[in-house]
Coordinates of C-alpha atoms in Angstrom, one line a residue:
Chain V
M1 CA -19.3 34.8 16.3
S2 CA -18.1 34.1 12.8
L3 CA -14.3 33.8 12.4
R4 CA -12.5 36.4 9.7
K5 CA -10.4 35.1 6.9
P6 CA -6.7 36.2 8.6
T7 CA -4.3 38.5 6.2
R8 CA -1.4 38.5 5.0
I9 CA 0.8 40.1 7.7
E10 CA -1.2 37.7 10.6
I11 CA -0.6 34.7 8.4
I12 CA 3.4 35.8 7.9
L13 CA 3.2 36.9 10.9
A14 CA 1.4 33.6 12.7
G15 CA 4.6 31.2 10.9
A16 CA 7.0 33.0 11.4
A17 CA 6.2 32.8 15.3
V18 CA 6.5 28.9 15.0
L19 CA 9.4 28.9 13.0
I20 CA 11.2 30.7 16.6
F21 CA 9.6 28.4 18.9
L22 CA 11.2 25.2 16.8
L23 CA 14.6 27.6 16.4
L24 CA 14.2 28.0 20.5
L25 CA 13.0 23.8 21.3
E26 CA 16.3 23.1 18.9
A27 CA 18.7 25.1 20.7
L28 CA 17.2 23.8 24.0
L29 CA 17.8 20.5 22.5
V30 CA 21.8 21.2 21.8
K31 CA 22.3 22.6 25.4
K32 CA 21.5 19.6 26.4
G33 CA 23.1 17.9 24.2
G34 CA 20.8 16.1 22.4
S35 CA 20.9 16.7 19.2
L36 CA 23.8 15.0 17.2
F37 CA 23.9 17.5 13.8
P38 CA 22.4 21.5 15.5
F39 CA 20.1 23.1 13.2
A40 CA 20.9 20.7 9.9
Y41 CA 17.8 19.7 9.7
A42 CA 15.8 23.4 10.5
W43 CA 19.1 24.4 7.9
F44 CA 18.7 21.9 5.4
G45 CA 14.7 21.7 4.9
F46 CA 14.7 25.1 4.0
S47 CA 18.2 25.1 2.0
I48 CA 17.2 21.8 0.5
T49 CA 13.7 22.7 -0.9
V50 CA 15.4 26.1 -2.2
V51 CA 18.0 24.6 -4.1
C52 CA 15.5 22.5 -5.7
I53 CA 13.2 24.4 -6.1
A54 CA 15.3 26.6 -8.0
G55 CA 17.8 23.3 -9.9
A56 CA 13.7 21.9 -11.2
H57 CA 12.6 25.4 -12.8
H58 CA 16.2 25.7 -14.6
L59 CA 15.8 22.6 -15.9
Q60 CA 12.2 23.5 -17.1
A61 CA 13.9 25.6 -20.0
L62 CA 15.5 22.7 -21.0
L63 CA 13.0 19.3 -20.8
K64 CA 9.4 21.3 -20.6
R65 CA 7.2 21.0 -24.1
P66 CA 4.2 22.7 -24.6
K67 CA 2.6 20.0 -26.6
D68 CA 2.8 15.7 -26.5
Y69 CA 6.1 16.1 -27.6
Y70 CA 6.0 12.2 -27.4
Q71 CA 2.6 11.8 -29.2
A72 CA 3.0 14.8 -32.0
E73 CA -0.1 16.1 -30.4
D74 CA -1.3 18.4 -28.4
Q75 CA -2.6 17.7 -24.8
N76 CA -2.2 21.4 -23.3
G77 CA -0.4 19.4 -21.2
Chain N
M1 CA 6.3 -33.6 -2.3
D2 CA 3.4 -31.5 -2.5
E3 CA 2.2 -30.6 1.0
V4 CA -0.2 -28.2 2.4
L5 CA 0.3 -26.2 6.0
G6 CA -1.3 -22.9 5.6
F7 CA -3.5 -20.7 4.3
P8 CA -1.8 -18.7 1.4
P9 CA -2.2 -14.5 1.5
F10 CA -2.1 -14.3 -2.4
L11 CA -5.0 -17.5 -2.8
S12 CA -8.1 -15.5 -1.9
L13 CA -7.5 -12.5 -4.2
L14 CA -6.0 -14.7 -6.9
I15 CA -9.3 -17.1 -6.8
A16 CA -12.0 -14.0 -6.8
G17 CA -9.5 -12.3 -9.0
L18 CA -10.6 -15.0 -11.7
L19 CA -14.1 -14.8 -10.6
V20 CA -14.5 -11.4 -10.7
P21 CA -15.6 -11.1 -14.5
F22 CA -18.3 -14.2 -14.7
V23 CA -19.9 -13.1 -11.6
P24 CA -23.2 -10.7 -11.9
K25 CA -22.7 -7.2 -10.0
L26 CA -23.2 -8.4 -6.6
A27 CA -21.4 -10.4 -6.2
R28 CA -18.3 -8.5 -7.7
Q29 CA -19.0 -6.4 -5.7
G30 CA -18.7 -8.2 -3.1
L31 CA -15.8 -10.6 -3.8
L32 CA -13.3 -7.3 -4.0
V33 CA -14.3 -5.9 -0.6
L34 CA -14.2 -9.7 0.9
A35 CA -10.7 -10.6 -1.1
P36 CA -9.0 -8.6 0.3
I37 CA -10.1 -9.0 4.6
G38 CA -8.8 -12.6 3.9
A39 CA -5.7 -11.5 2.4
L40 CA -5.5 -9.3 5.4
V41 CA -6.3 -11.8 8.0
A42 CA -4.3 -14.1 5.9
S43 CA -0.7 -11.4 5.8
V44 CA -1.5 -11.8 10.0
M45 CA -1.9 -15.3 10.4
V46 CA 1.3 -17.4 8.9
R47 CA 3.3 -18.2 10.9
A48 CA 7.5 -19.6 9.9
D49 CA 6.8 -23.6 10.4
Q50 CA 3.6 -22.9 7.4
S51 CA 4.3 -23.6 3.7
F52 CA 2.3 -24.2 0.6
S53 CA 3.8 -25.8 -2.0
F54 CA 3.7 -27.7 -5.2
T55 CA 5.4 -29.6 -8.3
I56 CA 5.2 -27.7 -11.0
L57 CA 6.4 -29.5 -14.2
N58 CA 8.0 -32.4 -12.5
I59 CA 11.5 -29.5 -11.6
A60 CA 10.9 -29.4 -8.0
P61 CA 8.5 -29.2 -5.3
V62 CA 7.6 -24.8 -5.2
N63 CA 6.8 -24.2 -2.3
F64 CA 3.9 -20.2 -2.1
L65 CA 4.3 -19.7 1.8
A66 CA 7.0 -19.0 4.2
L67 CA 7.4 -16.4 6.4
Q68 CA 10.5 -13.6 5.7
D69 CA 11.4 -11.0 7.6
Y70 CA 8.5 -7.9 6.2
A71 CA 6.1 -9.6 4.7
P72 CA 3.4 -9.5 6.9
L73 CA 3.7 -5.6 7.0
F74 CA 3.7 -5.3 3.4
G75 CA 1.1 -8.0 3.0
V76 CA -0.6 -6.3 5.7
A77 CA -0.3 -2.9 3.6
F78 CA -1.0 -4.3 0.1
S79 CA -4.3 -5.6 1.7
L80 CA -5.6 -2.6 3.0
V81 CA -4.7 -0.3 -0.2
V82 CA -6.3 -2.9 -2.3
L83 CA -9.3 -2.9 0.6
A84 CA -9.3 0.9 -0.1
A85 CA -9.5 0.8 -3.7
G86 CA -12.4 -2.0 -4.1
I87 CA -14.3 0.7 -1.5
F88 CA -13.7 3.6 -4.3
G89 CA -14.2 1.2 -7.2
I90 CA -17.2 -0.8 -6.4
N91 CA -19.3 1.0 -8.0
T92 CA -17.2 2.3 -11.3
A93 CA -14.6 -0.6 -11.8
K94 CA -14.8 -2.5 -14.6
R95 CA -14.8 -6.6 -14.4
G96 CA -11.7 -6.9 -16.3
E97 CA -10.4 -3.9 -13.8
A98 CA -11.5 -5.0 -11.3
S99 CA -10.4 -8.7 -11.9
A100 CA -6.3 -7.2 -13.0
A101 CA -6.2 -4.8 -9.5
L102 CA -7.4 -8.4 -6.9
I103 CA -5.2 -10.6 -9.5
A104 CA -1.7 -8.2 -9.1
A105 CA -2.6 -7.8 -5.2
A106 CA -2.4 -11.1 -5.0
A107 CA 0.9 -11.9 -6.8
A108 CA 2.3 -8.6 -4.8
L109 CA 1.6 -11.0 -2.0
G110 CA 2.9 -13.7 -4.0
V111 CA 6.2 -12.2 -4.0
V112 CA 6.3 -10.9 -0.6
F113 CA 5.7 -14.5 0.8
A114 CA 7.3 -16.3 -2.0
G115 CA 9.0 -19.3 -0.5
D116 CA 11.7 -19.5 -3.0
M117 CA 13.0 -18.2 -6.2
I118 CA 10.9 -19.9 -8.7
S119 CA 7.2 -19.4 -7.0
F120 CA 9.1 -14.8 -5.9
F121 CA 9.9 -15.0 -9.8
L122 CA 6.3 -16.5 -11.6
F123 CA 4.8 -14.0 -8.7
W124 CA 6.8 -11.1 -10.1
E125 CA 6.0 -11.9 -13.8
L126 CA 2.2 -12.3 -12.7
L127 CA 2.4 -9.2 -11.4
A128 CA 3.8 -6.9 -14.3
V129 CA 1.4 -8.1 -16.7
A130 CA -1.8 -7.4 -14.6
S131 CA -0.5 -4.5 -13.5
A132 CA 0.2 -3.8 -17.7
Y133 CA -4.1 -4.8 -18.1
L134 CA -4.9 -2.6 -14.9
I135 CA -2.9 0.0 -16.7
F136 CA -3.9 -1.1 -20.7
T137 CA -8.3 -0.5 -19.5
G138 CA -7.8 3.2 -17.8
G139 CA -9.7 4.4 -20.5
F140 CA -7.7 7.2 -21.9
K141 CA -6.8 8.1 -25.0
H142 CA -2.4 6.9 -24.4
S143 CA -3.9 3.9 -22.1
A144 CA -3.3 1.3 -24.7
G145 CA 0.2 2.6 -25.7
A146 CA 2.1 3.3 -22.1
A147 CA 0.5 -0.2 -21.2
Q148 CA 2.3 -2.1 -23.6
R149 CA 5.8 0.3 -22.6
Y150 CA 5.1 -0.7 -19.6
L151 CA 4.7 -4.7 -20.1
I152 CA 7.9 -4.7 -22.6
L153 CA 10.3 -2.9 -20.4
H154 CA 8.8 -5.1 -17.2
I155 CA 9.0 -8.6 -19.6
I156 CA 12.7 -7.6 -20.0
G157 CA 13.3 -6.8 -16.6
G158 CA 11.4 -10.6 -15.6
A159 CA 13.9 -12.3 -18.5
V160 CA 17.5 -10.9 -17.0
L161 CA 16.0 -12.0 -13.6
L162 CA 15.0 -15.2 -14.6
A163 CA 18.5 -15.6 -16.5
G164 CA 19.9 -14.3 -12.3
I165 CA 17.8 -17.0 -10.4
A166 CA 18.5 -20.3 -13.2
A167 CA 22.6 -19.3 -12.7
V168 CA 22.6 -19.1 -9.1
M169 CA 20.2 -22.3 -9.3
V170 CA 22.3 -24.6 -11.1
D171 CA 25.1 -22.7 -9.5
S172 CA 24.2 -24.1 -5.5
G173 CA 21.5 -26.9 -6.9
T174 CA 18.3 -25.6 -4.5
A175 CA 15.8 -22.9 -5.6
A176 CA 16.5 -21.8 -2.1
F177 CA 16.7 -17.5 -1.4
P178 CA 20.6 -17.2 -1.5
V179 CA 22.3 -14.8 0.1
L180 CA 23.8 -12.9 -2.9
E181 CA 26.9 -11.3 -3.0
L182 CA 27.5 -7.7 -5.5
S183 CA 31.0 -8.9 -7.3
L184 CA 33.6 -5.6 -7.8
P185 CA 35.4 -5.0 -10.1
F186 CA 32.6 -6.7 -12.8
P187 CA 33.5 -10.6 -12.9
A188 CA 34.5 -11.9 -16.7
A189 CA 31.9 -12.4 -19.4
T190 CA 31.9 -15.7 -19.4
D191 CA 31.6 -16.4 -15.4
L192 CA 27.8 -16.7 -15.4
T193 CA 27.7 -17.1 -11.6
A194 CA 29.4 -14.7 -10.1
W195 CA 27.2 -12.1 -12.4
A196 CA 24.3 -14.0 -11.3
P197 CA 23.8 -11.1 -8.7
W198 CA 24.0 -8.3 -11.4
L199 CA 21.1 -9.5 -13.7
I200 CA 19.0 -10.2 -10.2
I201 CA 19.6 -6.6 -9.5
T202 CA 19.2 -5.2 -12.3
G203 CA 15.5 -6.7 -12.6
I204 CA 14.7 -4.9 -9.2
L205 CA 16.2 -1.7 -9.8
I206 CA 14.0 -2.0 -13.0
N207 CA 10.9 -2.5 -11.0
L208 CA 11.7 -0.1 -8.5
A209 CA 12.3 2.2 -10.7
A210 CA 15.6 3.3 -10.5
P211 CA 17.2 6.0 -12.7
P212 CA 18.1 5.1 -15.7
F213 CA 15.2 2.7 -15.3
S214 CA 12.7 5.1 -13.8
A215 CA 10.5 6.5 -16.9
W216 CA 7.7 3.7 -16.8
L217 CA 6.5 5.2 -13.9
P218 CA 5.5 8.1 -14.2
D219 CA 4.2 7.2 -18.5
S220 CA 2.0 4.8 -16.8
Y221 CA 0.5 4.9 -13.9
P222 CA -1.1 8.1 -14.8
E223 CA -3.4 6.7 -17.7
A224 CA -4.6 4.1 -15.1
S225 CA -8.0 4.5 -14.0
P226 CA -8.1 7.1 -10.6
F227 CA -9.0 2.7 -8.8
G228 CA -6.3 1.1 -11.1
M229 CA -4.0 4.4 -10.0
I230 CA -4.4 3.4 -6.2
V231 CA -3.9 -0.3 -6.5
L232 CA -0.8 0.7 -9.2
S233 CA 0.6 3.0 -6.5
A234 CA 1.1 0.3 -3.9
L235 CA 2.0 -2.8 -5.6
T236 CA 4.9 -2.8 -7.7
T237 CA 8.2 -0.1 -6.6
K238 CA 7.5 -1.9 -3.2
C239 CA 7.3 -5.4 -4.0
A240 CA 11.2 -4.7 -5.3
L241 CA 12.2 -2.6 -2.6
F242 CA 11.1 -6.2 0.0
M243 CA 13.7 -8.1 -2.9
L244 CA 16.5 -5.7 -1.8
L245 CA 15.2 -6.2 2.1
E246 CA 15.1 -9.4 2.0
L247 CA 18.6 -10.1 -0.9
F248 CA 20.6 -6.3 -0.9
A249 CA 20.7 -5.4 2.7
G250 CA 23.7 -3.1 3.1
N251 CA 25.1 -2.8 -0.1
T252 CA 26.7 0.4 -0.9
L253 CA 25.6 0.1 -5.1
L254 CA 22.1 1.0 -3.5
L255 CA 22.9 3.5 -1.2
W256 CA 24.7 5.2 -4.3
M257 CA 21.0 4.3 -6.1
G258 CA 18.9 5.5 -3.4
F259 CA 20.6 9.1 -4.3
A260 CA 20.1 9.1 -7.1
M261 CA 16.3 8.7 -7.4
I262 CA 15.5 11.2 -4.3
I263 CA 17.2 13.5 -6.7
Y264 CA 15.5 13.1 -10.0
G265 CA 12.4 12.3 -7.9
T266 CA 12.2 15.4 -6.5
F267 CA 13.6 17.5 -9.2
F268 CA 11.4 16.1 -11.9
S269 CA 7.9 16.2 -9.7
F270 CA 8.0 20.0 -9.5
M271 CA 8.1 19.6 -12.7
Q272 CA 4.7 18.2 -13.7
N273 CA 1.8 20.0 -14.0
D274 CA -0.6 16.7 -14.5
I275 CA -1.4 15.3 -10.6
R276 CA -0.8 12.1 -10.8
R277 CA 2.6 12.6 -12.8
M278 CA 3.8 14.8 -9.8
L279 CA 2.8 11.5 -7.5
C280 CA 4.8 8.8 -9.6
Y281 CA 8.0 11.5 -9.3
S282 CA 7.3 11.3 -5.7
I283 CA 7.2 8.0 -5.6
I284 CA 10.6 7.1 -6.5
A285 CA 12.1 10.1 -4.4
Q286 CA 10.7 8.6 -1.6
V287 CA 11.6 4.8 -2.8
G288 CA 15.1 6.3 -2.8
V289 CA 14.8 7.4 1.0
M290 CA 14.0 3.3 1.8
T291 CA 16.5 2.2 -1.0
V292 CA 19.1 4.2 1.4
A293 CA 18.3 2.7 4.6
V294 CA 18.6 -1.0 2.6
G295 CA 22.0 0.2 1.5
I296 CA 23.3 1.5 4.7
G297 CA 21.9 -2.1 6.2
T298 CA 22.3 -1.7 9.7
E299 CA 19.3 -3.6 11.6
E300 CA 17.7 -0.5 12.4
A301 CA 18.2 1.1 8.9
L302 CA 16.0 -2.1 7.3
L303 CA 13.2 -1.7 10.4
G304 CA 13.1 2.0 9.7
A305 CA 12.8 0.9 5.7
A306 CA 10.1 -1.4 6.8
V307 CA 8.2 0.7 8.6
L308 CA 8.5 3.9 6.0
A309 CA 7.6 1.8 3.3
F310 CA 4.7 0.7 5.3
G311 CA 3.5 4.7 6.2
H312 CA 4.3 5.1 2.7
I313 CA 2.1 2.6 0.9
A314 CA -0.8 4.8 3.7
Y315 CA 0.1 7.7 2.5
K316 CA 0.9 7.5 -0.9
A317 CA -2.5 5.5 -1.7
L318 CA -4.6 7.9 -0.2
L319 CA -2.8 10.3 -2.4
A320 CA -3.8 8.5 -5.4
T321 CA -7.2 8.4 -4.1
A322 CA -7.5 12.2 -3.3
A323 CA -6.2 12.5 -7.3
G324 CA -9.0 10.2 -8.8
A325 CA -12.0 11.7 -6.1
V326 CA -10.7 15.7 -7.9
M327 CA -10.6 14.0 -11.3
Q328 CA -14.2 12.8 -10.6
Q329 CA -15.5 15.3 -8.6
T330 CA -13.8 18.1 -11.7
G331 CA -12.5 16.1 -15.0
K332 CA -9.9 17.5 -14.2
R333 CA -6.0 16.3 -14.3
R334 CA -3.6 19.2 -14.4
F335 CA -2.3 21.3 -11.6
T336 CA -3.2 25.0 -14.0
D337 CA -6.8 24.4 -14.1
L338 CA -8.2 23.7 -10.6
G339 CA -6.9 25.6 -8.3
G340 CA -8.7 26.9 -4.5
L341 CA -11.2 24.3 -4.1
W342 CA -10.6 23.6 -0.8
R343 CA -14.2 25.0 0.5
V344 CA -15.9 23.2 -2.4
M345 CA -14.0 19.9 -1.4
P346 CA -13.5 19.4 1.9
V347 CA -12.9 15.9 2.8
V348 CA -10.9 15.7 0.0
F349 CA -9.2 18.2 1.3
F350 CA -8.7 17.9 4.3
A351 CA -7.5 13.2 3.2
T352 CA -5.0 15.5 0.9
I353 CA -3.3 17.2 4.4
I354 CA -3.3 14.3 6.3
G355 CA -1.5 12.7 2.9
S356 CA 1.0 15.4 2.1
L357 CA 1.6 15.5 6.9
G358 CA 2.9 12.0 6.2
M359 CA 4.3 12.4 3.1
A360 CA 6.5 14.9 5.1
G361 CA 6.6 12.6 8.2
I362 CA 5.0 14.7 10.8
P363 CA 4.8 13.5 14.0
L364 CA 1.2 11.2 15.0
T365 CA 2.0 10.0 11.4
G366 CA 2.7 6.2 10.2
A367 CA 6.0 7.3 8.6
F368 CA 6.9 9.7 11.0
I369 CA 8.1 6.7 12.9
G370 CA 9.3 4.9 9.7
K371 CA 11.5 8.0 9.2
S372 CA 12.7 7.9 12.8
L373 CA 14.3 5.1 12.8
V374 CA 16.2 5.2 10.1
H375 CA 17.5 9.0 11.0
N376 CA 18.2 6.9 14.1
A377 CA 19.9 4.7 11.8
V378 CA 22.2 7.9 10.8
D379 CA 22.9 9.8 14.4
S380 CA 24.3 5.9 15.2
L381 CA 27.2 6.0 12.3
G382 CA 27.7 9.9 12.7
V383 CA 29.2 12.5 10.9
T384 CA 30.6 10.4 8.2
Y385 CA 26.8 9.1 6.9
L386 CA 25.7 12.8 7.4
S387 CA 25.6 13.1 3.6
V388 CA 22.7 10.5 3.6
L389 CA 20.3 12.3 6.0
F390 CA 21.2 16.0 3.9
T391 CA 20.3 13.9 1.1
G392 CA 17.6 12.0 2.6
T393 CA 15.4 15.8 3.7
I394 CA 15.4 16.8 -0.6
A395 CA 12.9 14.2 -0.4
V396 CA 10.2 16.1 2.8
A397 CA 10.4 19.6 0.4
L398 CA 7.2 18.0 -1.9
Y399 CA 4.6 17.8 0.0
L400 CA 3.8 21.5 0.2
I401 CA 2.7 20.6 -3.8
F402 CA -0.7 18.3 -3.7
P403 CA -2.4 20.4 -1.6
W404 CA -1.1 23.8 -2.4
F405 CA -1.5 24.1 -5.8
I406 CA -5.2 22.4 -6.2
F407 CA -6.9 23.3 -2.9
M408 CA -5.0 27.2 -2.3
G409 CA -3.9 29.6 -4.5
E410 CA -5.7 31.2 -7.2
K411 CA -10.1 30.0 -7.4
K412 CA -10.8 28.7 -10.8
D413 CA -14.4 28.4 -11.9
I414 CA -14.9 25.1 -12.2
A415 CA -18.3 22.8 -12.1
I416 CA -18.1 20.5 -9.1
K417 CA -19.9 17.3 -8.7
P418 CA -21.2 15.8 -6.2
L419 CA -18.7 13.3 -3.7
S420 CA -19.9 9.6 -3.7
L421 CA -20.5 8.2 -0.7
E422 CA -17.7 5.0 -2.1
A423 CA -15.0 7.7 -2.2
S424 CA -15.7 9.5 1.2
I425 CA -15.3 6.0 3.2
A426 CA -12.1 4.5 0.9
L427 CA -10.2 8.0 2.3
G428 CA -11.8 7.6 5.6
V429 CA -10.0 4.5 5.6
L430 CA -7.0 5.5 4.0
S431 CA -6.4 8.4 7.0
L432 CA -6.6 5.5 9.6
F433 CA -4.6 3.4 7.3
V434 CA -2.1 7.1 8.3
L435 CA -3.3 7.8 11.2
V436 CA -3.2 5.1 13.0
P437 CA 0.2 4.1 13.9
G438 CA 1.6 7.2 14.2
F439 CA -0.6 7.5 16.9
Y440 CA -0.6 4.6 18.2
P441 CA 2.5 2.6 16.9
A442 CA 2.8 -0.7 18.9
A443 CA 0.1 -1.6 16.8
I444 CA 3.0 -2.7 13.7
N445 CA 4.2 -4.2 16.5
P446 CA 2.6 -8.0 15.7
L447 CA 3.8 -7.4 12.3
L448 CA 6.8 -7.2 12.8
P449 CA 10.2 -9.5 13.7
A450 CA 11.5 -8.2 16.3
P451 CA 9.0 -5.4 18.8
L452 CA 9.4 -1.4 18.0
T453 CA 12.3 -0.3 20.7
H454 CA 11.9 3.0 19.7
S455 CA 9.1 5.2 18.1
G456 CA 10.6 7.8 17.1
Y457 CA 8.7 10.3 20.4
D458 CA 11.3 11.8 21.8
A459 CA 11.9 16.3 21.8
P460 CA 15.2 15.5 19.3
H461 CA 12.9 13.6 17.1
L462 CA 9.5 16.1 17.2
V463 CA 11.8 18.7 16.7
H464 CA 13.9 17.8 14.0
A465 CA 10.3 16.6 11.8
L466 CA 9.2 19.5 13.1
E467 CA 11.6 22.2 11.3
L468 CA 12.3 20.2 8.8
A469 CA 8.6 20.3 7.5
A470 CA 8.3 24.0 8.3
F471 CA 11.5 25.2 7.5
G472 CA 10.8 23.1 4.1
A473 CA 7.2 25.6 3.9
L474 CA 9.8 28.2 4.2
G475 CA 11.4 27.7 1.4
F476 CA 8.7 26.6 -1.1
F477 CA 6.7 29.9 0.0
L478 CA 9.6 32.5 -0.3
M479 CA 10.0 30.0 -4.4
L480 CA 6.6 30.2 -5.4
P481 CA 6.4 31.9 -8.1
W482 CA 9.6 29.2 -9.2
V483 CA 7.2 26.7 -8.2
K484 CA 4.2 27.6 -9.7
Q485 CA 3.3 24.8 -12.7
K486 CA 3.3 25.4 -16.2
K487 CA 1.4 23.9 -19.2
G488 CA 2.6 21.5 -20.8
I489 CA 5.4 18.2 -20.7
T490 CA 8.9 17.5 -19.1
L491 CA 10.7 15.5 -20.9
D492 CA 12.3 12.4 -19.0
I493 CA 14.1 9.6 -20.2
D494 CA 12.0 7.5 -21.9
W495 CA 13.0 10.1 -24.9
V496 CA 15.6 8.2 -25.8
Y497 CA 13.4 5.2 -26.6
R498 CA 9.8 7.1 -27.6
V499 CA 11.4 9.2 -29.5
L500 CA 15.1 9.0 -30.4
L501 CA 15.0 6.1 -31.2
T502 CA 11.8 5.9 -33.1
H503 CA 14.3 8.7 -35.7
L504 CA 16.8 6.0 -35.8
L505 CA 14.5 3.3 -37.0
Q506 CA 12.8 6.3 -39.2
L507 CA 16.2 7.2 -40.4
G508 CA 16.9 3.9 -41.1
N509 CA 14.0 2.6 -43.1
R510 CA 14.6 5.1 -45.0
F511 CA 17.7 4.7 -45.8
L512 CA 16.6 1.7 -47.1
H513 CA 14.3 2.5 -49.0
H514 CA 16.9 4.7 -51.6
V515 CA 18.7 1.2 -51.3
E516 CA 15.7 -1.0 -52.7
I517 CA 15.0 1.1 -55.3
L518 CA 18.7 2.0 -56.4
C519 CA 18.5 -1.8 -56.3
R520 CA 15.0 -1.9 -58.5
N521 CA 16.7 0.9 -61.0
V522 CA 20.2 -1.0 -61.5
W523 CA 18.4 -4.6 -61.9
Q524 CA 15.6 -3.0 -64.5
I525 CA 19.0 -1.2 -66.0
L526 CA 20.7 -4.3 -66.0
S527 CA 17.7 -6.5 -67.4
R528 CA 17.3 -4.2 -70.0
R529 CA 20.6 -4.3 -71.6
G530 CA 21.2 -8.1 -70.5
S531 CA 18.2 -8.6 -73.0
S532 CA 19.0 -6.7 -75.9
A533 CA 22.6 -8.0 -75.9
L534 CA 20.9 -11.4 -75.6
G535 CA 18.4 -10.7 -78.3
R536 CA 20.7 -9.0 -80.8
A537 CA 23.3 -12.4 -79.9
F538 CA 20.6 -14.9 -80.9
A539 CA 18.9 -12.8 -83.7
P540 CA 19.3 -14.5 -87.1
A541 CA 22.3 -12.7 -87.9
G542 CA 23.4 -12.6 -84.1
I543 CA 27.0 -13.4 -82.9
V544 CA 25.5 -16.8 -82.0
A545 CA 24.0 -17.8 -84.9
D546 CA 27.4 -17.6 -87.0
A547 CA 29.8 -19.5 -88.5
W548 CA 32.8 -20.6 -85.9
P549 CA 36.5 -21.4 -86.5
I550 CA 36.7 -24.8 -85.5
G551 CA 39.3 -23.7 -83.1
I552 CA 37.8 -21.2 -80.4
T553 CA 34.8 -24.2 -80.2
M554 CA 37.4 -26.4 -79.1
L555 CA 39.2 -23.3 -76.3
I556 CA 35.5 -22.2 -75.5
A557 CA 34.7 -26.2 -75.0
T558 CA 38.9 -26.8 -73.0
I559 CA 37.6 -23.5 -70.8
L560 CA 34.4 -24.9 -70.2
L561 CA 36.1 -28.1 -68.8
C562 CA 38.4 -26.6 -66.8
I563 CA 36.2 -24.6 -65.5
F564 CA 34.5 -27.5 -63.8
L565 CA 37.5 -29.5 -63.2
L566 CA 38.6 -26.9 -61.1
L567 CA 35.1 -26.6 -59.5
Y568 CA 34.8 -30.4 -58.9
Y569 CA 38.4 -30.1 -56.8

């Protein structure tokens, strides 16, 4: 039996299941007093990634050059 | 007095490095593999009572062997990376390149096992020169220029470091490693002794690639060959981190410097199109996390920094090897030229996944142990240091860039060469290097000053590490259109000395050229008019040939005598 390629919706559902499972585990930790900063890792893992990507995207407009600016010849990136 | 009471780990690599250019290919291949194994064994065997000292230049005995707290850990990591690089480049590394790699690794081992400041400085400079040559032999169009810039910056850093070391030695009268305190506010300009720690830390921060001295790293390493990049990725910045651990632990300045490195490295990583430039910026971000831990300075934080460095050396070398394999198989080095290759390059793909999991600090990798120790250290300090934790998580965002844009996403039509056996073996060795400390943390106990009391395998650390990686991935995929790489290069701080300074020099040159033309024209006019005036004066009917009254002649003679008297007195 060969495995078929999963559809996009199946991948999204699987990912969501993993995230919810991790949040439930964290809730269990908070309840047992084993987490000093509740949900901090999940929240900052997500938010800092988003902030970094958005920041880098906007910084790119300022710093990116289509050719090798230093060598004055097109290296095509 | 000369004293040989031990076998320094650098010796086998140094001898092999010096021999490699002169021996036949088979012997060269043997040395590339056997010398790192010798260094590995020697790193484990070093004991506290051993020394290896010689009198150099009739100054004082220089000790080339001492057991610092984390030296065996770094020594083993360096040796393993050079071993893997040796296997990777066993057929492709050129004579000079192989020699430079072995000598650079010897110098790095010399730094971490240095017995005093003189031997530390000698190896520090040897590392700079050997690394520059390794970049020089990279074989790319810009390798020579990048090597020149690397060498200039590191020689300047070395000179600053030497000034600091000299000041400390003059003050203390000994070459032994001192306890250094950075005095604030800044000392008086004439107080060289008080400036010494600042000079030493500046020299070290240049090698650490801390802003604003950071641009040398992404400028130079990607211009080395794939073999060279594997070796380089492990040595310079980690030697600098080791020296911070030994000399400046607990300094608050490092906390802020680490923050700056994390933010700078992460932002610039997202903007890169060259695979290896991206890896270079991520080195800065992740070394920043370790620098923050050194800045915290508690025993657990320092242990965390060292163990994290051990894990970092492993996964970074693995990713550098994977990048080299991608370049060898596809002939491409830019994300925009690659994509969807996981089916045709399965070995490299799985090695990349292991390296990326290491980068994310996922359980069962060596980096997880180090990150858990650092997070523990932050937890023990309480809410005051919450920002440390949050900033430390920034670097986690990077781990998906490499595997996603090369192996997943849109498939590119690229001709693929088969993966060489030696590249597969190197990837396997480095994958084990990433995974073994994660599966069996006790394996690194013999390399530490005290056994690990905490390996991170408890519910909070496991859940937190997985949360960081999984929610980071969520953010990554939601923002995917903005992460997508674009063709082009990104300007960095090196713009100041590569573009601005060049423009200023050109401007100065043009100004001087105009001044020269102006002077020449003025001189021509003056000489032309002067010569015609003299010609007229000395002509047969000129003023000189005229008969002058005796009174005027006397007046001229008197004026000349007065001038003579004035000049005489």
